[in-house]
PDB file of C-alpha atoms in Angstrom:
ATOM      1  CA  UNK A1447      31.065  25.199 -13.342  1.00  0.00           C
ATOM      2  CA  UNK A1448      32.817  23.836 -16.462  1.00  0.00           C
ATOM      3  CA  UNK A1449      35.769  25.282 -18.370  1.00  0.00           C
ATOM      4  CA  UNK A1450      37.496  24.492 -21.642  1.00  0.00           C
ATOM      5  CA  UNK A1451      40.170  25.920 -23.864  1.00  0.00           C
ATOM      6  CA  UNK A1452      39.133  25.815 -27.506  1.00  0.00           C
ATOM      7  CA  UNK A1453      40.371  26.782 -30.928  1.00  0.00           C
ATOM      8  CA  UNK A1454      38.092  28.955 -33.080  1.00  0.00           C
ATOM      9  CA  UNK A1455      37.846  26.128 -35.610  1.00  0.00           C
ATOM     10  CA  UNK A1456      36.028  24.151 -32.873  1.00  0.00           C
ATOM     11  CA  UNK A1457      33.145  26.642 -32.490  1.00  0.00           C
ATOM     12  CA  UNK A1458      30.593  24.126 -33.743  1.00  0.00           C
ATOM     13  CA  UNK A1459      31.506  21.658 -30.983  1.00  0.00           C
ATOM     14  CA  UNK A1460      31.670  24.410 -28.343  1.00  0.00           C
ATOM     15  CA  UNK A1461      28.207  25.642 -29.354  1.00  0.00           C
ATOM     16  CA  UNK A1462      26.794  22.134 -28.903  1.00  0.00           C
ATOM     17  CA  UNK A1463      28.577  21.797 -25.542  1.00  0.00           C
ATOM     18  CA  UNK A1464      26.907  25.018 -24.350  1.00  0.00           C
ATOM     19  CA  UNK A1465      23.477  23.874 -25.532  1.00  0.00           C
ATOM     20  CA  UNK A1466      23.892  20.562 -23.709  1.00  0.00           C
ATOM     21  CA  UNK A1467      25.146  22.269 -20.532  1.00  0.00           C
ATOM     22  CA  UNK A1468      22.339  24.860 -20.543  1.00  0.00           C
ATOM     23  CA  UNK A1469      19.638  22.219 -20.113  1.00  0.00           C
ATOM     24  CA  UNK A1470      16.375  24.199 -19.786  1.00  0.00           C
ATOM     25  CA  UNK A1471      17.913  27.614 -19.038  1.00  0.00           C
ATOM     26  CA  UNK A1472      16.724  30.174 -21.603  1.00  0.00           C
ATOM     27  CA  UNK A1473      18.532  33.279 -20.320  1.00  0.00           C
ATOM     28  CA  UNK A1474      22.188  33.288 -21.334  1.00  0.00           C
ATOM     29  CA  UNK A1475      24.707  35.974 -20.350  1.00  0.00           C
ATOM     30  CA  UNK A1476      27.839  36.240 -22.495  1.00  0.00           C
ATOM     31  CA  UNK A1477      30.678  37.916 -20.635  1.00  0.00           C
ATOM     32  CA  UNK A1478      34.063  38.877 -22.025  1.00  0.00           C
ATOM     33  CA  UNK A1479      36.201  41.787 -23.059  1.00  0.00           C
ATOM     34  CA  UNK A1480      35.623  43.605 -26.328  1.00  0.00           C
ATOM     35  CA  UNK A1481      36.879  41.321 -29.095  1.00  0.00           C
ATOM     36  CA  UNK A1482      36.817  38.146 -26.977  1.00  0.00           C
ATOM     37  CA  UNK A1483      34.406  36.485 -29.395  1.00  0.00           C
ATOM     38  CA  UNK A1484      30.954  36.808 -27.824  1.00  0.00           C
ATOM     39  CA  UNK A1485      29.158  37.632 -31.076  1.00  0.00           C
ATOM     40  CA  UNK A1486      31.164  35.048 -33.013  1.00  0.00           C
ATOM     41  CA  UNK A1487      30.067  32.395 -30.538  1.00  0.00           C
ATOM     42  CA  UNK A1488      26.459  33.607 -30.743  1.00  0.00           C
ATOM     43  CA  UNK A1489      26.629  33.204 -34.540  1.00  0.00           C
ATOM     44  CA  UNK A1490      27.691  29.561 -34.075  1.00  0.00           C
ATOM     45  CA  UNK A1491      24.854  29.021 -31.596  1.00  0.00           C
ATOM     46  CA  UNK A1492      22.397  30.609 -34.023  1.00  0.00           C
ATOM     47  CA  UNK A1493      23.434  28.095 -36.671  1.00  0.00           C
ATOM     48  CA  UNK A1494      22.873  25.238 -34.209  1.00  0.00           C
ATOM     49  CA  UNK A1495      19.370  26.532 -33.466  1.00  0.00           C
ATOM     50  CA  UNK A1496      18.562  26.958 -37.162  1.00  0.00           C
ATOM     51  CA  UNK A1497      18.482  30.755 -37.334  1.00  0.00           C
ATOM     52  CA  UNK A1498      17.874  31.554 -40.990  1.00  0.00           C
ATOM     53  CA  UNK A1499      18.785  35.250 -40.907  1.00  0.00           C
ATOM     54  CA  UNK A1500      22.255  36.625 -40.380  1.00  0.00           C
ATOM     55  CA  UNK A1501      23.275  36.797 -36.735  1.00  0.00           C
ATOM     56  CA  UNK A1502      24.956  40.099 -35.902  1.00  0.00           C
ATOM     57  CA  UNK A1503      25.545  42.261 -32.883  1.00  0.00           C
ATOM     58  CA  UNK A1504      22.530  44.473 -32.108  1.00  0.00           C
ATOM     59  CA  UNK A1505      24.790  47.231 -30.755  1.00  0.00           C
ATOM     60  CA  UNK A1506      22.756  50.117 -32.153  1.00  0.00           C
ATOM     61  CA  UNK A1507      19.282  48.617 -31.860  1.00  0.00           C
ATOM     62  CA  UNK A1508      19.971  46.889 -28.510  1.00  0.00           C
ATOM     63  CA  UNK A1509      17.959  43.788 -29.506  1.00  0.00           C
ATOM     64  CA  UNK A1510      17.764  41.548 -32.572  1.00  0.00           C
ATOM     65  CA  UNK A1511      14.959  39.035 -33.101  1.00  0.00           C
ATOM     66  CA  UNK A1512      15.964  35.820 -34.824  1.00  0.00           C
ATOM     67  CA  UNK A1513      13.078  33.887 -36.300  1.00  0.00           C
ATOM     68  CA  UNK A1514      13.130  30.106 -36.296  1.00  0.00           C
ATOM     69  CA  UNK A1515      10.965  27.977 -38.547  1.00  0.00           C
ATOM     70  CA  UNK A1516       7.970  26.852 -36.500  1.00  0.00           C
ATOM     71  CA  UNK A1517       9.558  27.859 -33.179  1.00  0.00           C
ATOM     72  CA  UNK A1518       9.604  30.859 -30.870  1.00  0.00           C
ATOM     73  CA  UNK A1519      12.123  33.580 -31.777  1.00  0.00           C
ATOM     74  CA  UNK A1520      15.478  34.048 -30.076  1.00  0.00           C
ATOM     75  CA  UNK A1521      16.292  37.501 -28.704  1.00  0.00           C
ATOM     76  CA  UNK A1522      19.881  38.758 -28.846  1.00  0.00           C
ATOM     77  CA  UNK A1523      20.723  41.804 -26.735  1.00  0.00           C
ATOM     78  CA  UNK A1524      23.793  44.016 -26.688  1.00  0.00           C
ATOM     79  CA  UNK A1525      23.623  46.420 -23.754  1.00  0.00           C
ATOM     80  CA  UNK A1526      27.039  47.985 -24.397  1.00  0.00           C
ATOM     81  CA  UNK A1527      25.624  51.412 -25.293  1.00  0.00           C
ATOM     82  CA  UNK A1528      23.301  51.693 -22.287  1.00  0.00           C
ATOM     83  CA  UNK A1529      24.136  54.778 -20.287  1.00  0.00           C
ATOM     84  CA  UNK A1530      21.706  53.935 -17.468  1.00  0.00           C
ATOM     85  CA  UNK A1531      20.175  50.553 -16.605  1.00  0.00           C
ATOM     86  CA  UNK A1532      16.699  52.111 -16.763  1.00  0.00           C
ATOM     87  CA  UNK A1533      17.094  52.513 -20.538  1.00  0.00           C
ATOM     88  CA  UNK A1534      16.590  48.748 -20.839  1.00  0.00           C
ATOM     89  CA  UNK A1535      13.089  49.179 -19.427  1.00  0.00           C
ATOM     90  CA  UNK A1536      12.224  51.432 -22.381  1.00  0.00           C
ATOM     91  CA  UNK A1537      12.540  48.466 -24.746  1.00  0.00           C
ATOM     92  CA  UNK A1538      10.558  46.196 -22.415  1.00  0.00           C
ATOM     93  CA  UNK A1539      13.503  44.035 -21.386  1.00  0.00           C
ATOM     94  CA  UNK A1540      11.572  42.459 -18.510  1.00  0.00           C
ATOM     95  CA  UNK A1541       8.885  41.208 -20.911  1.00  0.00           C
ATOM     96  CA  UNK A1542      11.574  39.643 -23.104  1.00  0.00           C
ATOM     97  CA  UNK A1543      13.118  37.897 -20.093  1.00  0.00           C
ATOM     98  CA  UNK A1544       9.727  36.599 -18.946  1.00  0.00           C
ATOM     99  CA  UNK A1545       8.698  35.438 -22.448  1.00  0.00           C
ATOM    100  CA  UNK A1546      10.109  31.941 -22.020  1.00  0.00           C
ATOM    101  CA  UNK A1547      12.135  32.437 -25.211  1.00  0.00           C
ATOM    102  CA  UNK A1548      15.889  32.272 -25.464  1.00  0.00           C
ATOM    103  CA  UNK A1549      17.482  35.594 -24.525  1.00  0.00           C
ATOM    104  CA  UNK A1550      21.182  35.934 -25.309  1.00  0.00           C
ATOM    105  CA  UNK A1551      22.758  38.955 -23.613  1.00  0.00           C
ATOM    106  CA  UNK A1552      26.042  40.726 -24.230  1.00  0.00           C
ATOM    107  CA  UNK A1553      27.207  43.337 -21.704  1.00  0.00           C
ATOM    108  CA  UNK A1554      24.471  42.354 -19.221  1.00  0.00           C
ATOM    109  CA  UNK A1555      26.519  43.888 -16.407  1.00  0.00           C
ATOM    110  CA  UNK A1556      25.182  47.248 -17.657  1.00  0.00           C
ATOM    111  CA  UNK A1557      21.675  46.182 -16.535  1.00  0.00           C
ATOM    112  CA  UNK A1558      22.453  46.729 -12.862  1.00  0.00           C
ATOM    113  CA  UNK A1559      19.524  45.529 -10.767  1.00  0.00           C
ATOM    114  CA  UNK A1560      17.519  44.551 -13.852  1.00  0.00           C
ATOM    115  CA  UNK A1561      19.639  41.497 -14.608  1.00  0.00           C
ATOM    116  CA  UNK A1562      17.557  38.325 -14.221  1.00  0.00           C
ATOM    117  CA  UNK A1563      17.929  36.345 -11.002  1.00  0.00           C
ATOM    118  CA  UNK A1564      18.827  33.164 -12.898  1.00  0.00           C
ATOM    119  CA  UNK A1565      20.816  32.631 -16.084  1.00  0.00           C
ATOM    120  CA  UNK A1566      23.580  30.666 -17.714  1.00  0.00           C
ATOM    121  CA  UNK A1567      26.851  32.592 -17.497  1.00  0.00           C
ATOM    122  CA  UNK A1568      29.138  32.056 -20.497  1.00  0.00           C
ATOM    123  CA  UNK A1569      32.485  33.706 -19.808  1.00  0.00           C
ATOM    124  CA  UNK A1570      34.949  33.972 -22.698  1.00  0.00           C
ATOM    125  CA  UNK A1571      38.599  34.898 -22.251  1.00  0.00           C
ATOM    126  CA  UNK A1572      40.974  35.708 -25.087  1.00  0.00           C
ATOM    127  CA  UNK A1573      44.092  33.500 -25.176  1.00  0.00           C
ATOM    128  CA  UNK A1574      45.385  34.176 -28.704  1.00  0.00           C
ATOM    129  CA  UNK A1575      44.047  35.039 -32.141  1.00  0.00           C
ATOM    130  CA  UNK A1576      42.849  31.436 -32.506  1.00  0.00           C
ATOM    131  CA  UNK A1577      42.284  30.258 -28.918  1.00  0.00           C
ATOM    132  CA  UNK A1578      39.826  31.114 -26.152  1.00  0.00           C
ATOM    133  CA  UNK A1579      39.038  29.905 -22.655  1.00  0.00           C
ATOM    134  CA  UNK A1580      35.352  29.459 -21.906  1.00  0.00           C
ATOM    135  CA  UNK A1581      33.653  28.893 -18.568  1.00  0.00           C
ATOM    136  CA  UNK A1582      30.006  27.927 -18.108  1.00  0.00           C
ATOM    137  CA  UNK A1583      28.100  28.349 -14.860  1.00  0.00           C
ATOM    138  CA  UNK A1584      24.431  28.224 -13.944  1.00  0.00           C
ATOM    139  CA  UNK A1585      23.640  31.254 -11.817  1.00  0.00           C
ATOM    140  CA  UNK A1586      20.669  31.540  -9.504  1.00  0.00           C
ATOM    141  CA  UNK A1587      20.212  34.350  -6.982  1.00  0.00           C
ATOM    142  CA  UNK A1588      19.453  32.450  -3.791  1.00  0.00           C
ATOM    143  CA  UNK A1589      17.789  35.539  -2.305  1.00  0.00           C
ATOM    144  CA  UNK A1590      15.128  35.497  -5.053  1.00  0.00           C
ATOM    145  CA  UNK A1591      13.586  32.167  -4.031  1.00  0.00           C
TER     146      UNK A1591
END
């Protein structure tokens, strides 16, 4: 587990730090209170990956697809509006997770038992209007092996 305090003006460096820490993990869970900066951080990551379209929260559509030139798309989920975890199955969430593509998830705790058994946890805590604390941790459910 790694933690840092960062200023919002350092998002570019924080995004690179996350990419380096993630290694080969493609499933990323962003955890934090409303307004902590999850989507803002995802925008910075999208720039690092070369996402050409605008990165925005998929709150109403649940998932956004970001196309990359000559590469597999990135999937960005926002599960905030899920009323039941089973609703995620209606959009084929398991197929997304098994695609081998990057899947960036906000509000994954709403997935209940459908959350993947391995992922990179990116926890963001609000310090001030310009400062955040971020913690990174690789998670693997030892019972799944």
